[in-house]
XYZ file of N, CA and C in Angstrom:
480
model
N -64.147 -103.688 -29.168
C -64.697 -103.656 -30.515
C -64.356 -105.005 -31.155
N -65.256 -105.408 -32.057
C -65.057 -106.633 -32.847
C -64.082 -106.240 -33.975
N -62.939 -107.020 -34.063
C -61.960 -106.847 -35.098
C -61.488 -108.214 -35.623
N -61.112 -108.198 -36.835
C -60.481 -109.458 -37.376
C -61.487 -110.095 -38.364
N -60.784 -110.971 -39.175
C -61.544 -111.867 -40.114
C -61.059 -113.247 -39.848
N -62.025 -114.081 -39.433
C -61.664 -115.490 -38.977
C -62.451 -116.429 -39.885
N -61.745 -117.350 -40.505
C -62.358 -118.396 -41.306
C -62.530 -119.627 -40.460
N -63.631 -120.279 -40.595
C -63.965 -121.486 -39.831
C -64.957 -122.289 -40.603
N -65.611 -123.234 -39.934
C -66.610 -124.028 -40.598
C -67.818 -124.101 -39.767
N -68.889 -124.603 -40.395
C -70.168 -124.834 -39.752
C -70.532 -126.274 -40.058
N -71.129 -126.979 -39.113
C -71.487 -128.370 -39.362
C -72.907 -128.486 -39.931
N -73.325 -129.614 -40.358
C -74.650 -129.863 -40.979
C -75.773 -129.427 -40.141
N -75.578 -129.479 -38.784
C -76.664 -129.130 -37.860
C -76.682 -127.630 -37.570
N -75.750 -126.889 -38.148
C -75.728 -125.458 -37.943
C -74.876 -124.958 -36.758
N -73.949 -125.796 -36.271
C -73.145 -125.439 -35.180
C -71.782 -124.956 -35.660
N -71.350 -123.885 -34.973
C -69.985 -123.406 -35.248
C -69.435 -122.791 -33.958
N -68.140 -122.544 -33.909
C -67.516 -121.944 -32.776
C -67.442 -120.418 -32.983
N -67.956 -119.672 -32.013
C -67.784 -118.265 -31.992
C -66.295 -118.011 -31.651
N -65.563 -117.267 -32.513
C -64.156 -117.009 -32.239
C -63.917 -116.519 -30.763
N -62.900 -117.024 -30.139
C -62.670 -116.677 -28.701
C -62.479 -115.177 -28.566
N -61.818 -114.537 -29.455
C -61.683 -113.092 -29.306
C -62.992 -112.321 -29.442
N -64.003 -112.847 -30.185
C -65.250 -112.232 -30.221
C -66.050 -112.533 -28.920
N -65.832 -113.724 -28.298
C -66.468 -114.013 -27.011
C -65.961 -113.062 -25.960
N -64.663 -112.815 -25.974
C -64.039 -111.909 -25.046
C -64.592 -110.445 -25.240
N -64.760 -110.010 -26.450
C -65.396 -108.693 -26.630
C -66.816 -108.666 -26.054
N -67.589 -109.704 -26.300
C -68.910 -109.720 -25.714
C -68.931 -109.520 -24.148
N -68.060 -110.243 -23.527
C -68.098 -110.187 -22.072
C -67.314 -109.025 -21.532
N -66.165 -108.670 -22.110
C -65.348 -107.576 -21.585
C -65.819 -106.201 -21.921
N -66.164 -105.995 -23.191
C -66.657 -104.739 -23.641
C -68.110 -104.459 -23.432
N -68.907 -105.525 -23.654
C -70.411 -105.331 -23.604
C -71.005 -105.912 -22.341
N -70.175 -106.623 -21.535
C -70.594 -107.114 -20.227
C -71.649 -108.237 -20.258
N -71.822 -108.978 -21.357
C -72.805 -109.972 -21.450
C -72.414 -110.929 -22.549
N -72.405 -112.234 -22.319
C -72.088 -113.176 -23.407
C -73.247 -113.359 -24.321
N -74.406 -112.915 -24.046
C -75.565 -113.074 -24.875
C -75.451 -112.110 -26.024
N -76.004 -112.490 -27.124
C -76.104 -111.655 -28.360
C -77.400 -111.960 -29.089
N -77.591 -111.147 -30.130
C -78.728 -111.496 -31.043
C -78.076 -111.745 -32.413
N -78.544 -112.774 -33.053
C -78.105 -113.179 -34.421
C -79.239 -113.007 -35.312
N -78.966 -112.298 -36.449
C -80.008 -111.953 -37.381
C -79.407 -111.739 -38.759
N -80.197 -111.401 -39.702
C -79.711 -111.054 -41.036
C -78.920 -109.782 -40.982
N -77.862 -109.680 -41.779
C -77.120 -108.467 -41.856
C -77.757 -107.562 -42.985
N -77.256 -106.353 -43.062
C -77.648 -105.514 -44.194
C -77.173 -106.186 -45.509
N -78.068 -106.228 -46.509
C -77.596 -106.811 -47.767
C -76.527 -105.915 -48.380
N -75.557 -106.508 -49.069
C -74.508 -105.728 -49.790
C -74.860 -105.849 -51.228
N -75.221 -104.679 -51.841
C -75.569 -104.675 -53.274
C -74.294 -104.553 -54.122
N -74.124 -105.496 -55.010
C -72.950 -105.497 -55.904
C -73.210 -104.553 -57.079
N -72.126 -104.184 -57.757
C -72.370 -103.335 -58.968
C -73.285 -103.914 -60.047
N -73.356 -105.206 -60.074
C -74.192 -105.833 -61.093
C -75.675 -105.939 -60.706
N -76.026 -105.376 -59.493
C -77.420 -105.326 -59.018
C -77.741 -106.503 -58.170
N -76.919 -107.523 -58.092
C -77.139 -108.695 -57.228
C -76.746 -108.341 -55.823
N -77.428 -108.887 -54.844
C -77.090 -108.635 -53.435
C -76.479 -109.844 -52.820
N -75.525 -109.595 -51.870
C -74.969 -110.667 -51.055
C -75.587 -110.603 -49.681
N -75.814 -111.739 -49.051
C -76.485 -111.834 -47.773
C -75.683 -112.565 -46.767
N -75.495 -111.993 -45.565
C -74.814 -112.603 -44.492
C -75.607 -112.486 -43.194
N -74.994 -112.730 -42.092
C -75.720 -112.596 -40.738
C -74.943 -111.596 -39.924
N -75.613 -111.044 -38.952
C -74.982 -110.090 -38.053
C -75.159 -110.573 -36.627
N -74.079 -110.354 -35.840
C -74.097 -110.554 -34.365
C -74.113 -109.213 -33.672
N -75.200 -108.988 -32.940
C -75.326 -107.734 -32.184
C -75.173 -108.059 -30.719
N -74.272 -107.419 -29.946
C -74.287 -107.570 -28.523
C -75.692 -107.276 -27.942
N -76.057 -107.922 -26.904
C -77.380 -107.880 -26.378
C -77.856 -106.407 -26.222
N -77.207 -105.526 -25.537
C -77.555 -104.155 -25.292
C -77.610 -103.394 -26.586
N -76.678 -103.581 -27.500
C -76.671 -102.898 -28.762
C -77.918 -103.181 -29.572
N -78.377 -104.449 -29.529
C -79.561 -104.827 -30.285
C -80.826 -104.219 -29.662
N -80.925 -104.211 -28.334
C -82.033 -103.564 -27.630
C -82.112 -102.074 -27.984
N -80.974 -101.401 -28.085
C -80.895 -100.001 -28.458
C -81.369 -99.786 -29.908
N -80.995 -100.767 -30.742
C -81.492 -100.702 -32.183
C -82.982 -100.790 -32.162
N -83.516 -101.760 -31.440
C -84.922 -101.893 -31.410
C -85.633 -100.638 -30.913
N -85.143 -100.026 -29.948
C -85.728 -98.786 -29.441
C -85.732 -97.680 -30.546
N -84.651 -97.506 -31.261
C -84.565 -96.554 -32.349
C -85.604 -96.845 -33.425
N -85.728 -98.126 -33.792
C -86.650 -98.518 -34.835
C -88.095 -98.387 -34.308
N -88.347 -98.651 -33.072
C -89.677 -98.504 -32.528
C -90.221 -97.124 -32.622
N -89.386 -96.109 -32.322
C -89.814 -94.747 -32.431
C -89.890 -94.296 -33.937
N -88.912 -94.736 -34.672
C -88.911 -94.412 -36.065
C -88.578 -92.962 -36.368
N -88.619 -92.074 -35.410
C -88.403 -90.682 -35.579
C -87.014 -90.329 -35.962
N -86.824 -89.447 -36.925
C -85.516 -88.932 -37.235
C -84.622 -89.920 -37.979
N -85.134 -91.067 -38.431
C -84.250 -92.034 -39.045
C -84.126 -91.809 -40.548
N -85.011 -90.951 -41.110
C -84.935 -90.655 -42.529
C -85.401 -91.743 -43.384
N -86.225 -92.683 -42.850
C -86.751 -93.815 -43.599
C -88.301 -93.626 -43.831
N -88.745 -94.004 -44.950
C -90.198 -93.965 -45.250
C -90.790 -95.133 -44.358
N -92.098 -95.144 -44.263
C -92.748 -96.180 -43.473
C -92.545 -97.582 -44.108
N -92.478 -97.660 -45.400
C -92.248 -98.878 -46.100
C -90.850 -99.344 -45.868
N -89.841 -98.390 -45.851
C -88.442 -98.773 -45.587
C -88.304 -99.232 -44.161
N -88.868 -98.487 -43.227
C -88.833 -98.889 -41.833
C -89.426 -100.269 -41.600
N -90.546 -100.594 -42.163
C -91.142 -101.880 -42.048
C -90.204 -102.985 -42.688
N -89.589 -102.695 -43.798
C -88.673 -103.620 -44.438
C -87.466 -103.946 -43.474
N -86.921 -102.920 -42.871
C -85.806 -103.088 -41.931
C -86.247 -103.937 -40.760
N -87.405 -103.632 -40.200
C -87.907 -104.440 -39.094
C -88.126 -105.927 -39.431
N -88.741 -106.126 -40.680
C -88.964 -107.458 -41.106
C -87.673 -108.235 -41.387
N -86.681 -107.518 -41.902
C -85.446 -108.123 -42.320
C -84.470 -108.354 -41.151
N -84.447 -107.416 -40.182
C -83.393 -107.437 -39.130
C -84.089 -107.906 -37.738
N -85.173 -107.277 -37.377
C -85.761 -107.595 -36.068
C -86.491 -108.846 -36.041
N -87.351 -109.095 -37.026
C -88.266 -110.254 -36.958
C -87.460 -111.589 -36.898
N -86.421 -111.839 -37.724
C -85.785 -113.157 -37.584
C -84.720 -113.222 -36.453
N -84.535 -112.184 -35.701
C -83.465 -112.170 -34.715
C -83.660 -113.223 -33.643
N -82.580 -113.919 -33.295
C -82.612 -114.977 -32.313
C -81.562 -114.647 -31.144
N -82.037 -114.702 -29.952
C -81.105 -114.502 -28.791
C -80.232 -115.770 -28.666
N -78.942 -115.574 -28.548
C -78.021 -116.641 -28.464
C -76.996 -116.417 -27.351
N -76.350 -117.460 -26.993
C -75.122 -117.424 -26.046
C -74.348 -118.680 -26.375
N -73.030 -118.506 -26.401
C -72.195 -119.667 -26.685
C -72.226 -120.687 -25.509
N -72.156 -121.951 -25.868
C -72.083 -122.938 -24.760
C -70.717 -122.925 -24.100
N -70.507 -123.880 -23.217
C -69.243 -123.918 -22.501
C -67.988 -124.110 -23.373
N -68.198 -124.659 -24.577
C -67.121 -124.883 -25.529
C -67.044 -123.780 -26.554
N -67.849 -122.719 -26.389
C -67.804 -121.590 -27.286
C -68.644 -121.789 -28.597
N -69.426 -122.882 -28.664
C -70.162 -123.122 -29.845
C -71.565 -122.386 -29.793
N -71.990 -122.037 -31.026
C -73.320 -121.482 -31.183
C -74.066 -122.250 -32.244
N -75.420 -122.182 -32.153
C -76.206 -122.871 -33.163
C -76.928 -121.779 -33.966
N -76.686 -121.866 -35.279
C -77.294 -120.877 -36.217
C -78.584 -121.527 -36.715
N -79.717 -120.937 -36.466
C -81.011 -121.523 -36.900
C -81.070 -121.742 -38.391
N -81.825 -122.807 -38.789
C -81.890 -123.151 -40.174
C -82.333 -121.998 -41.137
N -83.311 -121.219 -40.754
C -83.723 -120.107 -41.619
C -82.660 -119.117 -41.848
N -81.925 -118.755 -40.830
C -80.818 -117.803 -40.967
C -79.691 -118.422 -41.805
N -79.429 -119.705 -41.631
C -78.380 -120.373 -42.435
C -78.744 -120.319 -43.929
N -80.046 -120.562 -44.206
C -80.529 -120.540 -45.570
C -80.447 -119.193 -46.115
N -80.880 -118.145 -45.388
C -80.817 -116.736 -45.842
C -79.438 -116.280 -46.254
N -78.445 -116.767 -45.490
C -77.037 -116.424 -45.757
C -76.297 -117.372 -46.616
N -76.878 -118.474 -46.968
C -76.229 -119.499 -47.754
C -75.056 -120.112 -47.097
N -75.242 -120.312 -45.762
C -74.088 -121.012 -44.953
C -74.147 -122.453 -45.105
N -73.091 -123.074 -45.589
C -73.097 -124.517 -45.773
C -71.887 -125.153 -45.037
N -70.660 -124.796 -45.389
C -69.500 -125.445 -44.764
C -68.491 -124.445 -44.271
N -67.839 -123.715 -45.257
C -66.848 -122.739 -44.901
C -67.471 -121.364 -44.702
N -67.184 -120.781 -43.591
C -67.736 -119.448 -43.203
C -66.630 -118.522 -42.768
N -67.006 -117.257 -42.705
C -66.113 -116.215 -42.299
C -66.758 -115.308 -41.235
N -66.068 -115.075 -40.096
C -66.531 -114.074 -39.150
C -65.754 -112.840 -39.378
N -66.514 -111.700 -39.479
C -65.818 -110.452 -39.724
C -66.131 -109.450 -38.652
N -65.148 -108.846 -37.963
C -65.404 -107.864 -36.972
C -65.769 -106.575 -37.651
N -66.794 -105.924 -37.134
C -67.315 -104.692 -37.690
C -67.547 -103.641 -36.597
N -66.600 -103.621 -35.689
C -66.609 -102.663 -34.518
C -67.677 -103.032 -33.458
N -68.898 -102.529 -33.531
C -69.868 -102.792 -32.448
C -70.696 -103.961 -32.856
N -70.435 -104.614 -33.916
C -71.183 -105.850 -34.305
C -70.128 -106.672 -35.112
N -70.511 -107.899 -35.327
C -69.790 -108.840 -36.179
C -70.652 -109.410 -37.213
N -70.033 -109.821 -38.305
C -70.845 -110.486 -39.391
C -70.334 -111.865 -39.653
N -71.276 -112.710 -40.141
C -70.955 -114.081 -40.592
C -71.322 -114.162 -42.041
N -70.377 -114.673 -42.876
C -70.587 -114.821 -44.352
C -70.183 -116.230 -44.717
N -70.826 -116.671 -45.756
C -70.248 -117.853 -46.436
C -68.902 -117.445 -47.084
N -68.012 -118.278 -47.206
C -66.723 -117.943 -47.810
C -66.875 -117.355 -49.214
N -67.807 -117.976 -49.989
C -68.048 -117.447 -51.322
C -68.579 -116.050 -51.327
N -69.603 -115.786 -50.486
C -70.210 -114.454 -50.433
C -69.224 -113.421 -49.929
N -68.388 -113.814 -48.975
C -67.401 -112.941 -48.434
C -66.373 -112.490 -49.523
N -66.057 -113.366 -50.403
C -65.167 -112.970 -51.524
C -65.815 -111.893 -52.362
N -67.104 -112.049 -52.612
C -67.789 -111.038 -53.441
C -67.850 -109.692 -52.722
N -68.105 -109.718 -51.455
C -68.154 -108.530 -50.618
C -66.819 -107.847 -50.566
N -65.752 -108.603 -50.410
C -64.399 -108.021 -50.430
C -64.093 -107.305 -51.779
N -64.510 -107.944 -52.859
C -64.241 -107.298 -54.141
C -65.078 -105.997 -54.312
N -66.334 -106.020 -53.883
C -67.156 -104.800 -53.878
C -66.533 -103.728 -53.036
N -66.044 -104.083 -51.839
C -65.409 -103.156 -50.979
C -64.200 -102.442 -51.636
N -63.458 -103.255 -52.379
C -62.313 -102.669 -53.102
C -62.816 -101.679 -54.145
N -63.853 -101.967 -54.770
C -64.453 -101.063 -55.779
C -64.918 -99.762 -55.255
N -65.537 -99.825 -54.090
C -66.211 -98.610 -53.584
C -65.301 -97.906 -52.466
N -64.116 -98.460 -52.188
C -63.248 -97.849 -51.165
C -62.864 -96.490 -51.660
N -62.934 -95.479 -50.803
C -62.640 -94.115 -51.295
C -61.138 -93.931 -51.516
N -60.839 -93.117 -52.520
C -59.469 -92.901 -52.837
C -59.223 -91.352 -52.787
N -58.093 -90.928 -52.372
C -57.751 -89.494 -52.266
C -58.805 -88.684 -51.476
N -59.249 -89.279 -50.509
C -60.363 -88.674 -49.733
C -59.814 -87.943 -48.496
N -60.299 -86.753 -48.358
C -59.888 -85.953 -47.134
C -60.350 -86.711 -45.863
N -61.547 -87.349 -45.962
C -62.044 -88.078 -44.818
C -61.073 -89.147 -44.351
N -60.469 -89.845 -45.334
C -59.472 -90.875 -45.008
C -58.267 -90.254 -44.387
N -57.832 -89.151 -44.901
C -56.654 -88.463 -44.340
C -56.954 -88.024 -42.910
N -58.142 -87.552 -42.660
C -58.606 -87.082 -41.359
C -58.527 -88.264 -40.350
N -58.834 -89.468 -40.876
C -58.815 -90.655 -40.025
C -57.376 -91.183 -39.763
N -56.479 -90.653 -40.557
C -55.112 -91.138 -40.449
C -54.793 -92.275 -41.338
N -55.679 -92.471 -42.383
C -55.491 -93.605 -43.324
C -54.800 -93.142 -44.576
């Protein structure tokens, strides 16, 4: 599983290093260094503004997601919502693999969508990872603190 929060940089051409522990997860857990890079789910802040990042899906996980969206059955989404998810997540997806030095190239459109300029953060999200600008990551962390459940039986059941 993808775990950890790693700060790094992206250069002007859109190159960055995929953290080594994330590369290990791709090959050891998912059996393939290839992945799909796309927009992440927007995070809506309490003030109504949304934050945008990117998502890294292991190759097989992304193909499974496509299959679920293709059938559309049982997802609880309206046809307009399903189309929006497909346009936002599937349409801009790019198949990637790190080079021999562990670098990846983030396409210009995805960089613009996520506001990636210099300082970025990789965040492990179990079966996927996310990439955020440092500024947007700070906003997402603050939002998470606000919505984190307190005194929840669900948390107690998880051992938290």
